[in-house]
Coordinates of C-alpha atoms (C1' of nucleotides) in Angstrom, one line a residue:
Chain A
M21 CA 30.6 -13.6 -1.7
S22 CA 26.9 -13.3 -1.3
G23 CA 23.9 -15.6 -1.2
E24 CA 20.7 -15.5 -3.0
D25 CA 19.7 -12.6 -5.2
P26 CA 17.4 -10.5 -3.0
Y27 CA 15.3 -9.7 -6.1
D28 CA 14.6 -13.4 -6.7
V29 CA 14.0 -14.6 -3.2
A30 CA 10.4 -13.7 -3.1
S31 CA 9.5 -14.5 -6.6
S32 CA 11.4 -17.3 -8.2
S33 CA 9.4 -20.4 -7.1
D34 CA 6.2 -22.1 -7.8
R35 CA 4.8 -20.8 -4.5
A36 CA 1.5 -19.0 -4.8
F37 CA 2.3 -16.8 -1.9
W38 CA 5.6 -15.0 -2.0
A39 CA 6.3 -15.3 1.8
D40 CA 6.5 -19.1 1.3
A41 CA 9.2 -18.6 -1.3
V42 CA 11.2 -16.6 1.2
A43 CA 10.5 -19.2 3.9
D44 CA 11.8 -21.9 1.6
T45 CA 15.1 -20.0 1.2
I46 CA 15.5 -19.6 4.9
E47 CA 14.7 -23.3 5.6
A48 CA 17.2 -24.4 3.0
R49 CA 19.8 -22.9 5.3
D50 CA 18.6 -25.1 8.2
P51 CA 18.6 -22.3 10.7
E52 CA 18.2 -22.8 14.5
D53 CA 15.1 -21.7 16.3
P54 CA 14.1 -19.1 17.1
I55 CA 14.4 -17.8 13.6
V56 CA 14.9 -14.0 13.7
V57 CA 13.2 -11.7 11.3
K58 CA 14.4 -8.1 11.4
G59 CA 13.3 -4.7 10.0
G60 CA 14.2 -1.2 11.0
V61 CA 14.0 2.5 10.4
S62 CA 15.4 5.7 11.7
P63 CA 12.8 7.5 13.9
S64 CA 13.3 10.6 11.9
G65 CA 9.8 11.9 12.0
V66 CA 6.1 11.1 11.5
P67 CA 5.9 7.4 10.7
H68 CA 3.8 6.8 7.6
I69 CA 2.3 3.8 5.8
G70 CA 5.5 3.3 3.7
H71 CA 7.4 2.3 6.8
F72 CA 5.0 -0.6 7.2
N73 CA 6.7 -2.4 4.4
E74 CA 9.5 -2.9 6.8
I75 CA 7.2 -4.5 9.4
L76 CA 4.6 -6.3 7.4
R77 CA 6.7 -7.9 4.8
G78 CA 8.7 -9.4 7.6
Y79 CA 5.5 -10.4 9.4
F80 CA 4.3 -12.5 6.5
V81 CA 7.6 -14.3 6.3
A82 CA 7.5 -14.9 10.1
E83 CA 4.0 -16.3 9.9
A84 CA 4.9 -18.6 7.0
L85 CA 7.7 -20.0 9.1
R86 CA 5.5 -20.3 12.2
E87 CA 3.0 -22.3 10.2
R88 CA 5.8 -24.7 9.4
G89 CA 6.4 -25.2 13.1
H90 CA 9.3 -22.8 13.7
E91 CA 9.6 -20.5 16.6
V92 CA 10.0 -17.1 15.1
T93 CA 10.9 -13.7 16.6
Q94 CA 10.3 -10.5 14.7
V95 CA 12.5 -7.7 15.8
F96 CA 12.5 -4.1 14.7
T97 CA 15.4 -1.8 15.3
A98 CA 14.8 1.8 15.9
D99 CA 18.0 3.2 14.4
D100 CA 17.8 6.0 16.9
R101 CA 21.5 6.7 17.2
D102 CA 21.5 8.0 13.7
A103 CA 21.9 11.8 13.4
L104 CA 19.1 14.2 12.7
R105 CA 20.1 15.6 9.3
K106 CA 17.4 18.0 8.5
I107 CA 14.5 19.5 10.2
P108 CA 11.2 17.8 9.2
R109 CA 8.4 19.9 8.0
T110 CA 5.8 18.3 10.2
L111 CA 5.7 16.3 13.4
A112 CA 3.0 14.4 15.2
D113 CA 2.0 14.0 18.8
L114 CA 1.6 10.7 20.4
E115 CA -2.0 10.5 19.4
G116 CA -0.9 10.7 15.9
N117 CA -2.1 14.3 15.2
V118 CA 0.1 15.8 12.6
V119 CA 1.2 19.3 13.4
G120 CA 3.3 21.9 11.7
L121 CA 6.6 23.0 13.0
G122 CA 5.2 26.3 14.1
E123 CA 3.4 24.6 16.9
V124 CA 6.5 23.3 18.6
D125 CA 9.9 24.9 19.3
A126 CA 11.4 24.6 15.8
G127 CA 14.5 26.7 16.9
A128 CA 15.3 24.1 19.5
L129 CA 15.3 21.4 16.9
G130 CA 17.6 23.4 14.6
R131 CA 20.2 23.5 17.3
N132 CA 20.2 19.7 17.4
L133 CA 21.3 18.9 13.8
G134 CA 24.0 16.3 13.7
K135 CA 23.0 14.7 17.1
P136 CA 21.6 11.3 17.5
Y137 CA 17.8 11.2 17.7
T138 CA 18.0 9.9 21.3
S139 CA 20.1 12.9 22.3
I140 CA 17.5 15.4 21.2
P141 CA 14.8 16.6 23.5
D142 CA 11.3 15.5 22.6
P143 CA 9.6 18.6 20.9
F144 CA 6.4 17.6 22.6
G145 CA 8.0 17.1 26.0
C146 CA 6.2 13.8 26.5
C147 CA 9.1 11.3 25.9
D148 CA 12.7 11.2 27.0
S149 CA 13.9 12.1 23.5
Y150 CA 13.0 12.9 19.9
G151 CA 13.9 9.4 18.9
E152 CA 11.9 7.8 21.7
H153 CA 8.9 9.9 20.7
F154 CA 8.7 8.7 17.2
T155 CA 9.7 5.2 18.0
T156 CA 6.8 5.1 20.5
L157 CA 4.5 6.3 17.8
L158 CA 5.6 3.6 15.4
E159 CA 5.2 1.0 18.1
R160 CA 1.6 2.1 18.7
H161 CA 0.9 1.9 15.0
A162 CA 2.4 -1.6 14.8
E163 CA 0.2 -2.6 17.7
A164 CA -2.9 -1.0 15.9
V165 CA -2.1 -3.1 12.8
G166 CA -1.9 -6.1 15.1
V167 CA 1.7 -7.2 14.4
P168 CA 3.7 -8.5 17.3
V169 CA 7.1 -7.0 17.0
D170 CA 10.0 -6.6 19.5
F171 CA 11.3 -3.1 19.3
V172 CA 15.0 -2.7 19.8
S173 CA 16.6 0.7 20.5
N174 CA 20.0 0.9 18.8
T175 CA 21.1 3.5 21.3
E176 CA 20.2 1.3 24.2
R177 CA 22.2 -1.5 22.7
Y178 CA 25.3 0.7 22.3
E179 CA 24.9 1.9 25.9
A180 CA 24.5 -1.6 27.2
G181 CA 27.7 -2.6 25.5
D182 CA 26.1 -5.1 23.1
F183 CA 28.0 -3.5 20.2
D184 CA 31.3 -3.4 22.1
S185 CA 32.8 -6.6 20.7
V186 CA 31.7 -5.8 17.1
V187 CA 33.1 -2.3 17.2
A188 CA 36.4 -3.6 18.7
H189 CA 36.5 -6.3 15.9
V190 CA 35.9 -3.8 13.1
L191 CA 38.5 -1.3 14.5
E192 CA 40.9 -4.1 15.0
H193 CA 40.4 -5.2 11.4
A194 CA 40.2 -1.7 10.1
D195 CA 42.4 -2.5 7.1
E196 CA 40.1 -5.2 5.9
A197 CA 37.1 -3.0 6.7
R198 CA 38.5 -0.3 4.5
E199 CA 39.4 -2.6 1.8
V200 CA 36.0 -4.2 1.6
L201 CA 34.1 -1.0 1.8
S202 CA 36.2 0.9 -0.7
A203 CA 34.8 -1.4 -3.4
Y204 CA 31.5 0.2 -2.7
Q205 CA 32.4 3.7 -1.6
D206 CA 35.0 5.8 -3.4
K207 CA 35.6 8.1 -0.4
V208 CA 37.0 5.3 1.7
D209 CA 40.7 5.9 2.0
D210 CA 43.6 4.9 4.3
E211 CA 42.5 7.5 6.8
Y212 CA 38.9 6.1 7.1
V213 CA 37.9 5.0 10.6
P214 CA 34.8 2.9 10.8
F215 CA 33.6 4.5 14.0
V216 CA 31.8 7.8 14.6
P217 CA 32.2 9.1 18.2
Q218 CA 29.7 11.5 19.8
C219 CA 31.3 14.7 21.1
S220 CA 31.0 14.8 24.8
E221 CA 30.7 18.6 24.7
C222 CA 28.2 19.5 22.0
G223 CA 26.7 16.0 21.4
I224 CA 27.1 15.8 17.6
L225 CA 28.4 12.7 15.9
T226 CA 31.8 13.7 14.6
E227 CA 34.1 12.1 12.1
G228 CA 37.3 13.7 13.4
V229 CA 38.8 10.6 14.9
T230 CA 42.5 11.1 15.6
D231 CA 43.5 7.9 17.3
V232 CA 42.2 4.5 18.2
D233 CA 43.2 2.7 21.4
L234 CA 42.1 -0.9 21.2
D235 CA 43.4 -1.9 24.6
A236 CA 41.6 0.9 26.3
G237 CA 38.5 0.5 24.1
T238 CA 38.4 4.2 23.2
V239 CA 38.9 6.6 20.3
S240 CA 40.3 10.1 20.5
Y241 CA 38.7 12.8 18.4
V242 CA 38.5 16.5 17.6
C243 CA 35.0 17.7 17.1
T244 CA 35.2 18.9 13.5
D245 CA 32.7 20.3 11.0
R246 CA 30.6 17.8 9.2
E247 CA 28.6 17.9 6.0
A248 CA 25.0 16.9 6.1
G249 CA 23.4 17.2 2.7
D250 CA 23.9 20.8 1.5
D251 CA 24.4 22.0 5.0
T252 CA 27.5 22.0 7.2
I253 CA 27.1 21.0 10.9
E254 CA 29.7 22.9 12.9
G255 CA 31.9 21.0 15.2
C256 CA 32.8 22.7 18.5
G257 CA 36.5 21.9 18.3
H258 CA 36.4 19.9 21.5
E259 CA 39.2 17.3 21.9
G260 CA 38.2 14.3 23.8
T261 CA 38.0 10.5 24.0
A262 CA 35.0 8.3 23.5
T263 CA 34.3 4.7 24.5
F264 CA 32.8 2.3 22.0
R265 CA 29.5 2.9 23.7
E266 CA 29.7 6.7 23.0
G267 CA 29.3 6.8 19.3
K268 CA 28.2 4.5 16.5
L269 CA 29.4 2.4 13.6
P270 CA 28.8 4.0 10.1
W271 CA 25.6 2.5 8.6
R272 CA 27.4 0.2 6.2
F273 CA 28.9 -1.5 9.2
E274 CA 26.1 -1.0 11.6
W275 CA 23.6 -3.0 9.6
P276 CA 25.8 -6.2 9.5
A277 CA 26.7 -5.6 13.1
Q278 CA 23.0 -5.7 14.0
W279 CA 22.7 -9.0 12.1
Q280 CA 25.5 -10.4 14.3
I281 CA 24.2 -9.1 17.6
L282 CA 20.6 -10.0 17.0
G283 CA 21.3 -13.2 15.1
V284 CA 19.2 -12.1 12.2
D285 CA 18.1 -14.8 9.7
V286 CA 16.1 -12.8 7.2
E287 CA 15.5 -9.1 6.5
P288 CA 13.3 -7.4 4.0
F289 CA 14.5 -4.0 2.8
G290 CA 13.4 -1.3 0.4
K291 CA 14.8 -1.0 -3.1
D292 CA 17.0 1.9 -2.1
H293 CA 19.2 -0.5 -0.2
A294 CA 19.3 -3.2 -2.9
E295 CA 22.2 -1.8 -5.0
G296 CA 24.2 -0.2 -2.2
S297 CA 23.9 -1.2 1.4
W298 CA 22.9 -4.8 0.8
P299 CA 25.8 -6.0 -1.3
S300 CA 28.3 -4.2 0.9
G301 CA 26.5 -5.5 4.0
E302 CA 26.8 -9.1 2.7
D303 CA 30.5 -8.5 1.9
I304 CA 31.2 -6.9 5.3
A305 CA 29.3 -9.7 7.2
E306 CA 31.3 -12.4 5.5
N307 CA 34.7 -10.8 5.1
V308 CA 35.0 -8.5 8.0
L309 CA 32.8 -9.9 10.7
G310 CA 33.0 -13.5 9.5
I311 CA 29.3 -14.2 9.8
E312 CA 26.7 -15.5 7.4
P313 CA 24.5 -12.6 6.2
P314 CA 20.7 -13.1 6.5
V315 CA 18.4 -13.9 3.6
G316 CA 17.6 -10.5 2.1
M317 CA 14.5 -9.7 0.1
V318 CA 13.7 -6.5 -1.8
Y319 CA 10.4 -4.8 -1.7
E320 CA 9.4 -2.0 -4.1
W321 CA 8.2 1.3 -2.8
F322 CA 4.6 2.3 -3.3
T323 CA 3.2 5.6 -4.2
L324 CA 0.4 7.5 -2.5
E325 CA -2.2 8.8 -4.9
G326 CA 0.3 8.4 -7.7
D327 CA 3.2 10.3 -6.1
A328 CA 6.1 9.3 -3.9
L329 CA 5.4 9.3 -0.2
S330 CA 7.1 12.5 1.0
S331 CA 6.7 14.2 4.3
S332 CA 8.3 17.4 2.9
A333 CA 5.9 17.5 0.0
G334 CA 3.0 16.7 2.4
N335 CA 2.2 13.5 0.6
I336 CA 1.9 11.2 3.5
V337 CA -0.7 9.4 5.4
T338 CA -0.3 7.8 8.8
V339 CA -1.4 4.4 9.9
D340 CA -3.8 6.0 12.4
E341 CA -5.5 7.9 9.6
V342 CA -5.7 4.8 7.4
L343 CA -7.2 2.7 10.2
D344 CA -10.0 5.3 10.4
L345 CA -10.9 4.3 6.8
L346 CA -10.4 0.5 6.7
E347 CA -10.1 -2.5 8.9
P348 CA -6.5 -3.5 10.0
E349 CA -6.9 -6.8 8.0
V350 CA -7.5 -4.8 4.8
F351 CA -4.4 -2.8 5.5
R352 CA -2.4 -6.0 6.1
Y353 CA -3.8 -7.4 2.9
F354 CA -2.3 -4.6 0.9
F355 CA 1.2 -5.8 2.0
A356 CA 0.4 -9.4 1.3
K357 CA 0.6 -8.6 -2.4
E358 CA 3.6 -9.1 -4.6
P359 CA 6.5 -7.1 -3.1
L360 CA 8.3 -6.3 -6.3
K361 CA 5.4 -4.7 -8.1
Q362 CA 5.3 -0.9 -8.0
R363 CA 1.8 -0.1 -6.8
D364 CA -0.2 2.8 -5.7
F365 CA -2.1 3.2 -2.4
S366 CA -5.0 5.4 -3.3
I367 CA -7.4 6.7 -0.7
E368 CA -9.4 8.2 -3.5
N369 CA -10.1 4.7 -4.8
L370 CA -9.9 2.9 -1.4
D371 CA -13.2 1.1 -2.2
Q372 CA -11.3 -0.9 -4.8
L373 CA -8.8 -2.2 -2.3
V374 CA -11.6 -3.1 0.2
D375 CA -13.6 -4.8 -2.6
E376 CA -10.5 -6.7 -3.5
F377 CA -10.0 -7.8 0.1
D378 CA -13.7 -8.8 0.4
R379 CA -13.3 -11.0 -2.7
F380 CA -10.0 -12.4 -1.3
E381 CA -11.9 -13.4 1.8
R382 CA -14.7 -15.0 -0.2
V383 CA -12.2 -16.9 -2.3
Y384 CA -10.8 -18.3 0.9
F385 CA -14.2 -19.6 2.0
G386 CA -14.9 -20.9 -1.4
E387 CA -17.9 -18.7 -1.9
V388 CA -16.9 -17.3 -5.3
D389 CA -15.4 -18.7 -8.5
A390 CA -11.7 -18.1 -8.7
T391 CA -8.6 -19.3 -10.5
E392 CA -6.5 -22.0 -9.0
E393 CA -3.8 -19.4 -8.4
E394 CA -6.1 -17.2 -6.4
V395 CA -7.4 -20.1 -4.3
E396 CA -3.9 -21.2 -3.5
R397 CA -2.8 -17.7 -2.5
A398 CA -5.9 -17.1 -0.4
E399 CA -5.7 -20.4 1.4
R400 CA -2.1 -19.5 2.4
A401 CA -2.3 -15.8 3.0
Y402 CA -5.8 -15.2 4.3
P403 CA -5.2 -16.8 7.7
M404 CA -2.2 -14.5 8.2
V405 CA -4.1 -11.4 7.2
V406 CA -7.1 -11.8 9.6
D407 CA -6.8 -12.4 13.3
E408 CA -9.0 -15.5 13.0
P409 CA -10.8 -16.9 9.9
R410 CA -14.5 -16.9 10.8
E411 CA -16.9 -17.9 8.1
E412 CA -19.9 -16.1 9.6
R413 CA -18.2 -12.8 9.3
I414 CA -20.2 -10.3 7.3
R415 CA -18.7 -7.6 5.0
I416 CA -21.0 -4.8 3.8
P417 CA -19.7 -3.6 0.5
Y418 CA -17.6 -0.5 1.1
T419 CA -19.5 1.9 -1.1
F420 CA -22.8 0.6 0.3
A421 CA -21.4 1.2 3.7
A422 CA -20.7 4.7 2.6
V423 CA -24.4 5.1 1.6
L424 CA -25.4 3.9 5.0
G425 CA -23.1 6.5 6.4
M426 CA -25.4 9.2 5.2
T427 CA -27.6 8.6 8.1
E428 CA -26.2 8.7 11.6
D429 CA -28.9 6.5 13.2
P430 CA -27.3 3.2 14.0
D431 CA -30.6 1.3 14.1
L432 CA -31.6 2.7 10.8
R433 CA -28.2 1.7 9.3
E434 CA -28.8 -1.9 10.5
Q435 CA -32.4 -1.9 9.3
I436 CA -31.4 -0.7 5.8
A437 CA -28.5 -3.2 5.6
R438 CA -30.9 -6.0 6.6
K439 CA -33.5 -5.0 4.0
E440 CA -30.9 -4.9 1.3
G441 CA -29.8 -8.4 2.3
H442 CA -26.3 -7.5 3.5
I443 CA -27.1 -8.9 6.9
P444 CA -28.5 -12.4 7.1
E445 CA -31.5 -13.2 9.4
D446 CA -29.5 -15.5 11.6
A447 CA -26.3 -13.4 11.7
P448 CA -24.5 -13.5 15.1
E449 CA -24.4 -10.3 17.1
W450 CA -20.6 -10.0 16.9
A451 CA -20.7 -10.3 13.1
I452 CA -23.3 -7.6 12.8
E453 CA -21.4 -5.3 15.1
E454 CA -18.2 -5.8 13.1
A455 CA -20.0 -5.3 9.8
L456 CA -21.6 -2.1 10.8
A457 CA -18.3 -0.8 12.1
R458 CA -17.3 -0.4 8.5
V459 CA -20.0 2.2 8.0
E460 CA -18.2 4.6 10.2
R461 CA -15.0 4.0 8.3
A462 CA -16.7 4.4 4.9
R463 CA -18.4 7.5 6.2
E464 CA -15.0 8.9 7.2
W465 CA -13.7 8.0 3.7
A466 CA -16.5 9.9 2.0
R467 CA -15.9 12.9 4.3
R468 CA -12.2 12.8 3.8
T469 CA -12.3 12.6 0.0
G470 CA -15.5 14.6 -0.4
N471 CA -16.6 12.1 -3.0
E472 CA -20.0 11.2 -4.4
F473 CA -21.0 9.5 -1.1
D474 CA -20.3 12.5 1.0
Y475 CA -23.8 13.4 1.9
E476 CA -25.2 13.8 5.4
L477 CA -28.9 13.4 6.1
K478 CA -30.0 16.6 7.8
R479 CA -32.3 14.9 10.2
T480 CA -32.6 17.3 13.1
E481 CA -33.0 20.5 11.3
I482 CA -34.6 21.4 8.0
P483 CA -32.1 23.1 5.6
D484 CA -32.9 26.6 4.4
A485 CA -34.8 26.3 1.1
D486 CA -37.0 28.5 -0.9
F487 CA -39.2 26.8 -3.5
D488 CA -41.6 28.2 -6.0
A489 CA -45.3 27.5 -5.8
A490 CA -45.2 24.7 -8.3
T491 CA -42.4 22.9 -6.5
E492 CA -44.2 23.3 -3.2
A493 CA -47.3 21.8 -4.6
A494 CA -45.4 18.9 -6.1
L495 CA -43.6 18.2 -2.8
D496 CA -46.9 18.1 -1.0
E497 CA -48.2 15.6 -3.5
L498 CA -45.1 13.5 -3.2
A499 CA -45.6 13.7 0.6
S500 CA -49.0 12.2 0.3
F501 CA -47.8 9.5 -2.0
V502 CA -45.1 8.5 0.4
D503 CA -47.6 8.7 3.3
A504 CA -49.9 6.2 1.5
G505 CA -47.0 3.7 1.7
H506 CA -45.0 2.7 -1.3
D507 CA -41.7 1.1 -1.9
G508 CA -38.5 2.7 -3.2
E509 CA -39.0 2.0 -6.8
E510 CA -42.5 3.4 -6.7
I511 CA -41.4 6.5 -5.0
Q512 CA -38.6 6.9 -7.5
G513 CA -41.2 6.6 -10.3
E514 CA -43.6 9.0 -8.6
I515 CA -40.9 11.7 -8.4
Y516 CA -40.7 11.7 -12.1
E517 CA -44.5 11.7 -12.5
T518 CA -45.0 14.4 -10.0
A519 CA -42.5 16.6 -11.6
K520 CA -44.1 16.1 -15.0
R521 CA -47.6 16.9 -13.7
H522 CA -46.4 20.2 -12.3
D523 CA -44.3 21.0 -15.3
I524 CA -41.0 21.1 -13.3
E525 CA -37.7 20.0 -14.8
I526 CA -36.9 16.5 -13.5
G527 CA -33.5 17.5 -12.5
D528 CA -34.8 20.6 -10.6
F529 CA -37.2 18.5 -8.7
F530 CA -34.6 16.0 -7.6
A531 CA -32.4 18.9 -6.6
A532 CA -35.3 20.2 -4.4
G533 CA -35.4 16.8 -2.7
Y534 CA -31.7 16.7 -2.2
R535 CA -31.9 20.2 -0.8
L536 CA -34.5 19.2 1.8
F537 CA -32.8 16.0 2.9
F538 CA -29.1 16.7 2.4
D539 CA -28.8 20.4 1.9
D540 CA -27.1 19.7 -1.3
D541 CA -27.7 19.6 -5.1
E542 CA -27.0 16.0 -5.5
G543 CA -27.3 12.8 -3.5
P544 CA -28.0 9.1 -3.6
Q545 CA -30.8 7.6 -5.6
L546 CA -33.6 9.4 -3.9
G547 CA -36.7 7.1 -4.1
P548 CA -35.1 3.9 -2.6
F549 CA -33.2 6.0 -0.1
L550 CA -36.4 7.8 1.2
A551 CA -38.2 4.5 1.3
K552 CA -35.7 3.2 3.8
L553 CA -36.2 6.1 6.2
D554 CA -39.0 6.3 8.7
R555 CA -42.1 7.4 6.9
D556 CA -43.3 10.1 9.3
F557 CA -40.0 11.9 9.1
V558 CA -40.0 11.8 5.3
V559 CA -43.5 13.0 4.9
A560 CA -43.0 15.9 7.4
R561 CA -39.8 16.9 5.7
L562 CA -41.4 16.9 2.2
R563 CA -44.1 19.1 3.7
R564 CA -41.3 21.4 5.0
E565 CA -42.8 21.0 8.5
Q566 CA -39.8 19.4 10.3
Chain B
rG1 C1' 27.3 7.6 -18.2
rG2 C1' 26.9 2.2 -15.7
rG3 C1' 23.7 -1.3 -12.9
rC4 C1' 18.8 -2.7 -11.0
rC5 C1' 13.2 -3.0 -10.5
rG6 C1' 8.5 -2.0 -12.7
rG7 C1' 5.1 -1.2 -17.4
rU8 C1' -0.8 -6.7 -19.0
rA9 C1' -8.5 -4.0 -20.4
rG10 C1' -10.9 2.8 -18.5
rC11 C1' -9.0 1.6 -13.1
rU12 C1' -6.8 -2.0 -9.4
rC13 C1' -4.2 -6.2 -10.4
rA14 C1' -3.3 -12.1 -11.4
rG15 C1' -0.5 -14.7 -15.1
rU16 C1' 6.3 -14.1 -16.5
rC17 C1' 10.6 -18.0 -12.6
rU18 C1' 9.0 -23.5 -15.6
rG19 C1' 6.9 -20.8 -23.5
rG20 C1' 1.1 -23.9 -24.9
rC21 C1' -6.4 -20.5 -26.2
rA22 C1' -5.4 -13.1 -23.1
rG23 C1' -7.6 -13.6 -17.4
rA24 C1' -10.3 -11.6 -12.6
rG25 C1' -12.6 -7.8 -9.9
rC26 C1' -14.3 -3.0 -10.3
rG27 C1' -15.9 0.7 -13.8
rA28 C1' -18.5 1.7 -18.4
rC29 C1' -22.6 0.2 -21.4
rG30 C1' -27.5 -2.6 -22.0
rG31 C1' -31.5 -4.9 -19.6
rC32 C1' -34.7 -6.2 -15.2
rC33 C1' -38.0 -1.0 -14.1
rU34 C1' -43.4 4.4 -18.2
rC35 C1' -37.3 6.6 -14.7
rU36 C1' -30.5 11.5 -17.0
rU37 C1' -29.5 10.3 -10.0
rA38 C1' -25.0 6.5 -8.2
rA39 C1' -27.1 0.3 -3.5
rG40 C1' -29.5 -5.4 -5.9
rC41 C1' -29.7 -9.1 -10.1
rC42 C1' -28.6 -10.6 -15.3
rG43 C1' -25.9 -9.6 -19.7
rU44 C1' -22.5 -7.1 -23.1
rC45 C1' -18.4 -4.4 -24.6
rG46 C1' -13.5 -3.8 -23.5
rG47 C1' -6.3 -5.7 -25.3
rU48 C1' -0.4 -3.1 -30.2
rC49 C1' 0.5 -7.8 -22.8
rA50 C1' 4.8 0.0 -23.4
rG51 C1' 7.3 0.0 -28.8
rG52 C1' 10.7 -2.7 -32.2
rG53 C1' 13.6 -6.9 -33.5
rG54 C1' 15.2 -12.1 -32.7
rU55 C1' 14.9 -17.5 -31.1
rU56 C1' 10.8 -21.2 -31.5
rC57 C1' 5.9 -25.5 -34.4
rA58 C1' 4.3 -21.9 -30.5
rA59 C1' 6.4 -15.8 -26.9
rA60 C1' 2.8 -11.5 -22.1
rU61 C1' 6.6 -15.4 -20.7
rC62 C1' 13.3 -16.5 -23.3
rC63 C1' 17.3 -13.1 -25.9
rC64 C1' 18.6 -8.1 -27.9
rU65 C1' 17.1 -3.1 -28.3
rU66 C1' 14.2 1.6 -27.6
rC67 C1' 10.7 4.4 -24.6
rC68 C1' 8.3 5.7 -19.9
rG69 C1' 8.2 5.6 -14.3
rG70 C1' 11.4 4.7 -10.1
rC71 C1' 15.9 3.1 -7.2
rC72 C1' 21.3 2.7 -6.7
rC73 C1' 26.3 3.9 -8.4
rG74 C1' 28.6 11.1 -3.7
rC75 C1' 27.5 11.9 1.7
rC76 C1' 23.8 9.8 4.8
rA77 C1' 20.4 6.1 6.1

RNA sequence: GGGCCGGUAGCUCAGUCUGGCAGAGCGACGGCCUCUUAAGCCGUCGGUCAGGGGUUCAAAUCCCUUCCGGCCCGCCA
């Protein structure tokens, strides 16, 4: 039984980039083009960044193979005939806005437990079903991340009859099926039937199969109660028959069946599958279906802010939200890293990820010193991470972009960035535009995390402030100093001097400045910041006139 | 209880497959600068490679073992 160890596929080679190691394994099998890379999830609720392991790990493998001249298709199954097992805490509309259950008809959802996602009405009423709603959302996110993926609806495949022959084969060889699966699941006994019909009356997926008629291509069933976690889903007692298109294979069989139908050559999967579904899937593929299983590779789960991604615990972030904070290429870069390392995705420390990406980019263009290993990896992976390598591209350091975000004036942002040398004289217009787009993202990051960059220049209206006479006099003097024309360092020094002359605590005087400009107690380094603003405004504000 | 993955500087991680000087970025600290205030430049510090044992001339790397975090071994996916 079994091929390569899915833990070794991406790591045991001298390849600098793991996707090449996977591609090596696939090529060693001499597959026919097009090579099919698959992934898949149940559209059970709000898609989050964890789901993108399933898409992006496959994407890098696909790209590695394309670079070697293969034709590659990346497919993604929406496992939408799976049953809704528990009501999610939150949902999201098609724009990605996450909403609580209270805002939709939660009661209606509760009556649909045990039914396939595609048999449940869309709580938002905009798609044909619950399953289609969340699949659509995932498709949109995949598009936003820039990964070309063919989405496949499991339900549609069952309805179109694509699964017919596999279902017939499995039922015809039910003895082998039981024997193989029983090595992995204790509950499999002589009565086990590897098909789950959907009740024509109440719509739930029921396990009460009473008879199989291979010639007619149907199963008979009684709609019986079914356990789902701690709950029991009540069957309606209906006795009926279902065709092979009116139900589904149990997951352990469905996965290998998908491999057969779609001709899958490689599939990345999460570590939850590694010890259970994968070995049984390989076994079933070889010894029940008689096909060669794809190359499998395991990826580790990552945490969000140190904790498991969990929609019920509220610890999730969607792709939409993340793309408000960083460029798609930075997001893709995160998934280009070693798949087996357990790592954290931290919005709090997002600047680190962006910095790392910026360095990665500069390594590719040979602009910074790097180890041989880094260079090799960048040369291979960078072109897959960005849409198109362009050397003139400009990256404003993320935290500096956050500083620029303190002012809303786009011209001022550009002007400051130029003065600080982050935008070269001869930079092309497109590069400037892209570089400054990061300012909005960094601003959003500062706002979202409420971190030390979350200050907003109060330009249009002067904040409420009440200063004592000494402070007012000092501010007036500082205004005159600024009016006379000095650079940032001089202004910064003068703030200290002015405070001393008026016998004001240094910290208090800075606080007065932050109050006037940011309506806050703290802010960026004041002197250099003020020097970058237009002088008339700064002088007037220091004089509390505007 | 059994199996599997991960643990390397304060943080984020390379390096482990194939044993050969302990690495990078960020942060911190110091300086550039009469300055407790965050952006630039230069520099410095920073390590029980989770702990212990073994093999070896040589171990982050190989073997055994313990600890910590997570996954699987019921159902489901």
